[in-house]
Amino acid sequence: MSDHYVKVKVQLEQMKSSGEGVEKEEADIIKDEVLVASPPASVSPILASDTPAAQRETPKTSVTCRNQSKSRSKLGKDEKNTCTKQDSVPALQGTIVASNANSGKPVNRKNNEQQMLQIKGTGKILQGKTETNGNTVPIHPPEDIKVGPHNKEDANKVAKRRKPVTVDTFKAKTSLEALKLSIRQLKWKEFPVGRRSACDIYWHGVSFHDNDNIISGQVNKFPGMIEMLRKINLTRAVRTMQELFPEEYNFYPRSWILPEEYQLFSTQISLAKDSDVSQKPTFIIKPDGGSQGDGIYLIRDPGDLRVIAGSHNKQSVVQEYIHKPLLIDKLKFDIRLYVLVKSLEPLEIYIAKEGLSRFCTEPYQEPSQKNLSHVFMHLTNYSLNVQSGNFVHSDSLSSGSKRTFSSVLYRLASKGVDIKKVWSDIISLVIKTVIALVPELKVYYQADIPPGKPGPTCFQILGFDILLMKNLKPVLLEVNANPSMRIEHEQEVSPGVFEYVPSPVDEEVKVGVIRDTLRLMDPAQRKSLTSYPEHQQEEMLGSPVRGTGEEGRVLPSMCLKQVFPKYTKQFSYLRIVERITALFLRFLGVKGNMRLGPTGFRTFIRNCKLSNSHFSMATVDILYIDITRRWASMLPDSREAGMGLQAFVEAFFYLAQRRFKSLPLREQVVSLLEVCEAQLENQGRGDPGGALPEDSTSTRRSVSCSRTQPGRTQHPHHMSTSAPGQALSAPQLCSPATPRRASSQDYRLHQRLRPTHKGNVEN
């Protein structure tokens, strides 16, 4: 027991014996910070005296003081607070907090059975467990130590010692105003022009590579997210999942990639028209790297394409147009939902409870040759419709051309619509889409931040654009890596003079998303959550975090809802491609590489024992060369040689079909995965096996295929496809991918992902 601890104990005993422990303000117990928090059931990093319940009870059970708000921490050292003694001991602000586990109200220290007591800087605690990193943990103080009211001047000192979270906003760009407002509400510290020393959080406006000199902290962009959410790459990722789970992924419109699939597109449409003369489909063309509605147009015949087949400079996606959208006030609209991907490993997804509904400005009519060019009728993009003379900027959240999503749900509920079912379908769509993106994102992540290399952790806010069909089924239109977080809009104040004015609906939605994203990424908050079970973490995150906001106002509850891993059991069976990705990463060899060389591919075949008399290593080489060359021909300007992840997935599918011919594709792939993982697990136990790739310059990667991989658990959905309320059924939303054949000539026609660091314009 340290001398300092003995001194504290003796001082408390003297106070107890003299009767002054309850009737006088507590002396300075310790020079270090002493924090006491509530029991886990009601834990919140906000102080108990700042909660509404505690504030209401203060006049009855605690003390009557002037300057009760946290703003008094800013007062000078010589300024005193006059307090009147009451019957019970108060919950101490900034120093010691004891709260009832059920009601959150201050309780008498003698009856308080659960407290959290930490002596900062010592790593020691009276009872219970603690960590040297400063995390607070629940304890039961010994009976011989009494905790009395703390001097308020000491509380101010503690508040001043607590280091605020630092945020580098130098690269924030158009999200800057909402970000500044969020930082002020949290009382964090902003560095608008950067900082020499490291910050806790770096907020980039475009991509992870806005600042390549970050070696610690957290960045609000993932490497590769911009590339993955380009129209073509998103289509490929979803299409791969459609091959394995066609019914679960029928929320994405039927799509073709131009120009390489122009002939397939033209042939399929001609056959469809020949079989049904009355069928008159409409298609929407979206440039691969387009944003804000730029370059989008509608056609009814493949011959109307403005893109010249064979031109690699005009890559785009053509999708089947949704003819029967849900209308409100006779107007077509879409939904912009904000989704936070907090981490990839483990996968954590949050969805904002509030979103935006963006309306067209011209009454909707089903597409015809006469109205195909009416963009204000068919396209919901805000950047397009804001140019219409019919666009309405409203101060109300439930009217105008841009409204809150909750106002739309309220109108639907008044008509008897099952809102819970709508939300359930949307959540399912979001989780499935992110699961489709994760495999390639992991490859990008290890390329920029290899295992063992110092670097930041990442998180990102995505903008999901969703359309509700007339039957209330959600359809994914696209996902934006850089959704606009601007909280003002341009307005003409006089002829020819424009200025930015606040937009109430944007501020209502976007500030909450950014503020609560920061709250979730608070370094102190993230550390403290690790000591609690998952079911308690969500309760803790749903309560006010880290004190009050501006002018002593308590921060609102979290607007972000965790949906994964909360619903892991319902969706883990979809993570098959992630298990294939683990194999790919294992045999890459060189850290930071994104392409698998021929030696690595041969080592994969050898270590998994996939070759035999009917499938020799010479055949393996031919397979590798055939797939790699074809993918390289799709991107003649690519400087990186080798087999990318999508090409490896294609090869893996082929091997699975060759080995397990009588099974459906999904079962073929799962069976081959089990074979590979079992072989690698046996090698890990010391059984004979092949070595790592010959060209490897590093040790075995941290991503191991021998341990349980995502999606390994068998799910009942393998037998019956979709859970109730999750599968979307619409004849026009099927995948264009044709069934695979067990032939070496029938490889998928996909284009390799384009590795580029160009930033997209915000959508």
mmCIF file of N, CA and C in Angstrom, residues 77 82 98 131 197 200 283 288 313 337 412 457 482 496 535 597 716:
data_model
loop_
_atom_site.group_PDB
_atom_site.id
_atom_site.type_symbol
_atom_site.label_atom_id
_atom_site.label_comp_id
_atom_site.label_asym_id
_atom_site.label_seq_id
_atom_site.Cartn_x
_atom_site.Cartn_y
_atom_site.Cartn_z
ATOM 1 N N LYS A 77 -9.929 30.935 -10.605
ATOM 2 C CA LYS A 77 -9.627 30.100 -9.449
ATOM 3 C C LYS A 77 -10.127 30.733 -8.153
ATOM 4 N N THR A 82 -21.213 29.332 -3.522
ATOM 5 C CA THR A 82 -21.857 29.244 -2.218
ATOM 6 C C THR A 82 -22.887 28.141 -2.251
ATOM 7 N N ALA A 98 -22.316 9.054 -7.818
ATOM 8 C CA ALA A 98 -22.937 7.821 -7.383
ATOM 9 C C ALA A 98 -24.380 7.887 -7.797
ATOM 10 N N GLU A 131 -7.417 -0.896 -15.589
ATOM 11 C CA GLU A 131 -6.404 -0.979 -16.626
ATOM 12 C C GLU A 131 -5.512 0.241 -16.502
ATOM 13 N N SER A 197 1.698 18.135 -33.921
ATOM 14 C CA SER A 197 1.549 16.861 -33.213
ATOM 15 C C SER A 197 0.269 16.174 -33.667
ATOM 16 N N ASP A 200 -6.484 13.374 -32.499
ATOM 17 C CA ASP A 200 -7.251 12.152 -32.258
ATOM 18 C C ASP A 200 -8.038 11.737 -33.493
ATOM 19 N N PHE A 283 -34.593 2.267 -69.748
ATOM 20 C CA PHE A 283 -33.300 2.069 -69.102
ATOM 21 C C PHE A 283 -32.680 3.423 -68.780
ATOM 22 N N ASP A 288 -19.814 6.000 -65.110
ATOM 23 C CA ASP A 288 -19.151 5.289 -64.021
ATOM 24 C C ASP A 288 -18.692 6.221 -62.909
ATOM 25 N N ASN A 313 -13.141 5.210 -72.609
ATOM 26 C CA ASN A 313 -13.184 6.513 -71.954
ATOM 27 C C ASN A 313 -14.597 6.882 -71.511
ATOM 28 N N LEU A 337 -30.138 8.041 -46.936
ATOM 29 C CA LEU A 337 -29.863 7.569 -45.581
ATOM 30 C C LEU A 337 -28.363 7.575 -45.338
ATOM 31 N N LEU A 412 -47.057 8.016 -44.314
ATOM 32 C CA LEU A 412 -47.365 6.634 -44.692
ATOM 33 C C LEU A 412 -48.067 5.905 -43.554
ATOM 34 N N THR A 457 -6.611 4.189 -37.731
ATOM 35 C CA THR A 457 -7.797 3.373 -37.967
ATOM 36 C C THR A 457 -8.794 4.221 -38.753
ATOM 37 N N ASN A 482 -18.827 10.056 -50.762
ATOM 38 C CA ASN A 482 -18.715 11.410 -50.229
ATOM 39 C C ASN A 482 -20.062 12.114 -50.268
ATOM 40 N N GLY A 496 -29.312 38.444 -59.599
ATOM 41 C CA GLY A 496 -27.918 38.161 -59.915
ATOM 42 C C GLY A 496 -27.004 38.032 -58.720
ATOM 43 N N HIS A 535 -24.698 -5.912 -25.306
ATOM 44 C CA HIS A 535 -26.040 -5.399 -25.065
ATOM 45 C C HIS A 535 -26.012 -4.137 -24.207
ATOM 46 N N GLY A 597 0.485 -12.979 -57.526
ATOM 47 C CA GLY A 597 1.364 -13.425 -58.601
ATOM 48 C C GLY A 597 1.183 -14.901 -58.914
ATOM 49 N N PRO A 716 -29.849 -21.430 -41.596
ATOM 50 C CA PRO A 716 -31.000 -22.116 -42.173
ATOM 51 C C PRO A 716 -31.370 -21.580 -43.537
#
